[in-house]
Tab-separated table of C-alpha atoms in Angstrom:
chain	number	residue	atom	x	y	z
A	450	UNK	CA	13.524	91.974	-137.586
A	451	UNK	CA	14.449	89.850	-134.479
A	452	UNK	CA	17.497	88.636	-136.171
A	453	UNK	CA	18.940	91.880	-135.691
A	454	UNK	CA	18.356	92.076	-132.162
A	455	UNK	CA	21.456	91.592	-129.421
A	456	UNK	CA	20.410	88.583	-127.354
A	457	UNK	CA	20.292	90.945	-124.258
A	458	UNK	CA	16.983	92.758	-126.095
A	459	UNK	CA	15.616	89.390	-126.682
A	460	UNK	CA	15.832	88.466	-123.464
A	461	UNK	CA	14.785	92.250	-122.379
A	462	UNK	CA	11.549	91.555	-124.483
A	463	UNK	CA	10.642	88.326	-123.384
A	464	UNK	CA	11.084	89.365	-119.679
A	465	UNK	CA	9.128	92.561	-120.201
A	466	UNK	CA	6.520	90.127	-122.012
A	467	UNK	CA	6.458	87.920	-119.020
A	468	UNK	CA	6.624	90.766	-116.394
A	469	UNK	CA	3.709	92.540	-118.278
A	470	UNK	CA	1.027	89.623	-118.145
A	471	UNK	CA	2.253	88.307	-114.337
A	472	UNK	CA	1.185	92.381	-113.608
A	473	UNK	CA	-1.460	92.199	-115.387
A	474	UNK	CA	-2.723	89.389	-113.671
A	475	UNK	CA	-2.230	90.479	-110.470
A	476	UNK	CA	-3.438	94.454	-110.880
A	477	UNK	CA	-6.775	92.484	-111.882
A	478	UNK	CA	-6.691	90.260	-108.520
A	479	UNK	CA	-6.139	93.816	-106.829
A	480	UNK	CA	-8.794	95.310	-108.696
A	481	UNK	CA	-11.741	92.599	-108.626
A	482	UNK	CA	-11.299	90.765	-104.909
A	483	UNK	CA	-11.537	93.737	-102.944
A	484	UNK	CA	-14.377	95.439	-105.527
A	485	UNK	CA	-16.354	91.951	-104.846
A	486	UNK	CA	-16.301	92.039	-101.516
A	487	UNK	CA	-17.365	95.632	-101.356
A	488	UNK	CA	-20.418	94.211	-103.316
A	489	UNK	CA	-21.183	91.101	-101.187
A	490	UNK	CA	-20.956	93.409	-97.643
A	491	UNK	CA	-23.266	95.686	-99.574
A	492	UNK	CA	-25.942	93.125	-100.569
A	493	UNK	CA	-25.618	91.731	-96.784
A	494	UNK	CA	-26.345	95.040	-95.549
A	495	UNK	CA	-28.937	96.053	-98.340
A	496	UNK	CA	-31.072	92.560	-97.712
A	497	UNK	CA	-30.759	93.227	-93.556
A	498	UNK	CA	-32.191	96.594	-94.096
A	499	UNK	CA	-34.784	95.257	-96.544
A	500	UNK	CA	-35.708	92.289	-93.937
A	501	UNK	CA	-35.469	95.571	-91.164
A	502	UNK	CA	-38.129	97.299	-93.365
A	503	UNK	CA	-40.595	95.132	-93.916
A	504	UNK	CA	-41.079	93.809	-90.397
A	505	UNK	CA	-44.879	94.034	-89.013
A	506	UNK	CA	-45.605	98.136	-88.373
A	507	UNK	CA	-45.929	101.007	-90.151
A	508	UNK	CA	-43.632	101.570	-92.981
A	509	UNK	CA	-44.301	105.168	-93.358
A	510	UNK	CA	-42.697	105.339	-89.865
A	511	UNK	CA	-39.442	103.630	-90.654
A	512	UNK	CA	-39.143	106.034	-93.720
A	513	UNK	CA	-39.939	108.678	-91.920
A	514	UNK	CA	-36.717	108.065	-89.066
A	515	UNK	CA	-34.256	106.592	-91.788
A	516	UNK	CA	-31.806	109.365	-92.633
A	517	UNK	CA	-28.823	107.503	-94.047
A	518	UNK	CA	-27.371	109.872	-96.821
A	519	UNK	CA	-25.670	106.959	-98.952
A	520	UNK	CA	-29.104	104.666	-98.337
A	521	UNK	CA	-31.826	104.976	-100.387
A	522	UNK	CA	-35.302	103.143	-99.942
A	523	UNK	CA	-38.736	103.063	-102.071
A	524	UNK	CA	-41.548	101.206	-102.276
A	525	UNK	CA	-43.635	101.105	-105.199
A	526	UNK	CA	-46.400	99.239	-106.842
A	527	UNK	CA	-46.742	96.725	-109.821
A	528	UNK	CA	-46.762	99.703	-111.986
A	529	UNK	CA	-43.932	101.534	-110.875
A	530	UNK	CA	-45.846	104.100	-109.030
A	531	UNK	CA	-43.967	105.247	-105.564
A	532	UNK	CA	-46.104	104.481	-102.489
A	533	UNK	CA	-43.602	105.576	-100.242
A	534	UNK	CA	-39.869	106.637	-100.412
A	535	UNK	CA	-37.131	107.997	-97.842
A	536	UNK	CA	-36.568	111.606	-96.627
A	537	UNK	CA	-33.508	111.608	-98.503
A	538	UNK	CA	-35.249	110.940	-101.757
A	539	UNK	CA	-37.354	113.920	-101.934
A	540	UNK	CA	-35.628	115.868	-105.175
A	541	UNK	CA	-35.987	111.830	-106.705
A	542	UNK	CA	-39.005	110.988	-108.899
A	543	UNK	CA	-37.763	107.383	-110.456
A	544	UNK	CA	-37.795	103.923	-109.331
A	545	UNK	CA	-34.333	103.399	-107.807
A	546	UNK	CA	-33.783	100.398	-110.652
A	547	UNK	CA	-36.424	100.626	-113.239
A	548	UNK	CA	-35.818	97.905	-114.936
A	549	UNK	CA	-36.210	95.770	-112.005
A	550	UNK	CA	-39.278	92.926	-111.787
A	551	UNK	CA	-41.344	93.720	-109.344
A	552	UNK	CA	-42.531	89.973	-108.673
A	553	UNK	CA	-38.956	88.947	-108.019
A	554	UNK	CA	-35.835	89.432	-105.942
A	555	UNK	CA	-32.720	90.766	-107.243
A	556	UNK	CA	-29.790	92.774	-107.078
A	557	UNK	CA	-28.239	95.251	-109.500
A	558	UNK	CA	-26.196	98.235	-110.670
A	559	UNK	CA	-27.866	100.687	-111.774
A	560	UNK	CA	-26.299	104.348	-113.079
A	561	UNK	CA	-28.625	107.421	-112.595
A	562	UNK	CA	-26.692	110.190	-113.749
A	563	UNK	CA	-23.096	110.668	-112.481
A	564	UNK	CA	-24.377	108.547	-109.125
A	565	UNK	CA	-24.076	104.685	-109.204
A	566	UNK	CA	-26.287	102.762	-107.202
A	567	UNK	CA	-25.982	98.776	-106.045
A	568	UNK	CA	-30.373	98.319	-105.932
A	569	UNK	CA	-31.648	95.379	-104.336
A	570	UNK	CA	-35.007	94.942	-105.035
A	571	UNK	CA	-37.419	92.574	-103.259
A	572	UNK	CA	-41.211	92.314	-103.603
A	573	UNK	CA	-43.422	92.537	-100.284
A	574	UNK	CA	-46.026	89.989	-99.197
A	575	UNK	CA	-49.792	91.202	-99.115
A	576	UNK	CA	-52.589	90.069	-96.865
A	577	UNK	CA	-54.957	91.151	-99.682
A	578	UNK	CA	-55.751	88.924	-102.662
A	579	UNK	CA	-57.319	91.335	-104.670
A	580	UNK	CA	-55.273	94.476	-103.382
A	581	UNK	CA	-52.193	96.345	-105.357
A	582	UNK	CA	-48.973	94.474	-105.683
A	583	UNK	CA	-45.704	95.858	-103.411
A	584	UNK	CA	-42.349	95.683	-104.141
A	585	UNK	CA	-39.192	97.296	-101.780
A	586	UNK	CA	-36.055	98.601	-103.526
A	587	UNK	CA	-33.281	99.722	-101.360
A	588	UNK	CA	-29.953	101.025	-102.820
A	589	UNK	CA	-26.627	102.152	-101.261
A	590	UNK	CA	-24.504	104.237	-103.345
A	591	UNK	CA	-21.199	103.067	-104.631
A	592	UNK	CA	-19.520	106.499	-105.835
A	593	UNK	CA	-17.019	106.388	-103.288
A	594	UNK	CA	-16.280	102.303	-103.289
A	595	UNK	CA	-16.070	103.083	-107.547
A	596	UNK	CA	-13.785	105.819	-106.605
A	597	UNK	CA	-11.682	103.805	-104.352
A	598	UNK	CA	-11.136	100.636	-107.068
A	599	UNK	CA	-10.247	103.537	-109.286
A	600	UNK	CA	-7.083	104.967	-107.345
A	601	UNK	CA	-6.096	101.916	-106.567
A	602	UNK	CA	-5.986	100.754	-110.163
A	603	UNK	CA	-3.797	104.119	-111.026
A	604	UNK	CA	-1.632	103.340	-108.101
A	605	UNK	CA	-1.155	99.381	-109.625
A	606	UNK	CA	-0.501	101.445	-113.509
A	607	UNK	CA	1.965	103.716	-111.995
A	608	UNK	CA	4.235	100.820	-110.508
A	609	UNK	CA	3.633	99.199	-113.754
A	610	UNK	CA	5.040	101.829	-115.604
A	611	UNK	CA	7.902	102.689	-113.435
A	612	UNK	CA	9.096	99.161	-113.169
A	613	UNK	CA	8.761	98.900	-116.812
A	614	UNK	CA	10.991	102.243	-117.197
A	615	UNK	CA	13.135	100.908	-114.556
A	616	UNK	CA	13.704	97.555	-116.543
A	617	UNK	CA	14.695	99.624	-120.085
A	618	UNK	CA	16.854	101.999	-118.064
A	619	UNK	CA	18.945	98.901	-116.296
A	620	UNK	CA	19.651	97.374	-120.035
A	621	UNK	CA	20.471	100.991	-121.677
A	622	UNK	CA	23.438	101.410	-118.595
């Protein structure tokens, strides 16, 4: 047991042990503050493009001259049928967040397939009473913000691992 350990391995233990949650710690500061931001510039952007669309004039029209490949922007009724969708949503036949309600704003992550989306969805006003009810949902894809978190958090194992090696191979000389 411990008893049989020099006090130079105790004390390489308990420093590894303190080493390994301070890293810990801090690859998860790395990790989430940047990856938050990310998602708050996204919503920004997705709710100015939202407020962009719906301004007074024909809709079709803005779909029609939107071509941003990483944007994505449908609008559908109450019952989840598409009234109108972006060019570069032709080979799509879903609702860019299904499970969104279409009587309220919100944001979410939604995965369709090996794409990721960041959806905010927000319903439209209509002059008619008795008339279908509208909803917008505009998404941005996050594949290559995922991708980014994700070689950063190798990068953050790697030094983890060589410090870590580095630590054993300064007590073994």
């Amino acid at each position: 047991g411990a008893e049989n350990l020099s006090i130079q391995n105790r004390l390489l233990i308990i420093y590894t042990m303190i080493f390994s949650m301070a890293f810990i710690v801090f690859a998860v500061i790395v990790y989430e503050l940047p990856r938050t931001r990310i998602l708050d510039q996204i919503d920004g952007d997705l709710k100015a493009l939202a407020t962009e669309v719906v301004q007074p004039g024909s809709l079709p029209e803005v779909l029609e001259t939107f071509e941003t490949a990483s944007t994505l922007v449908i609008v559908a009724d109450e019952n989840g049928e598409i009234a109108a969708r972006s060019r570069n949503l032709t080979m799509f036949n879903d609702l860019l967040d299904p499970a969104a309600d279409p009587f309220a704003e919100s944001l979410s992550i939604v995965q369709h397939g090996n794409t990721q989306l960041r959806v905010y969805t927000v319903p439209l006003s209509s002059s008619e009473a008795e008339g279908p009810h509208y909803y917008l949902q505009v998404a941005r894809l996050l594949d290559t913000y995922e991708h980014l978190n994700r070689v950063s958090l190798t990068a953050l194992l790697m030094g983890f691992a060589a410090a870590t090696a580095s630590l054993f191979v300064a007590v073994l000389l």
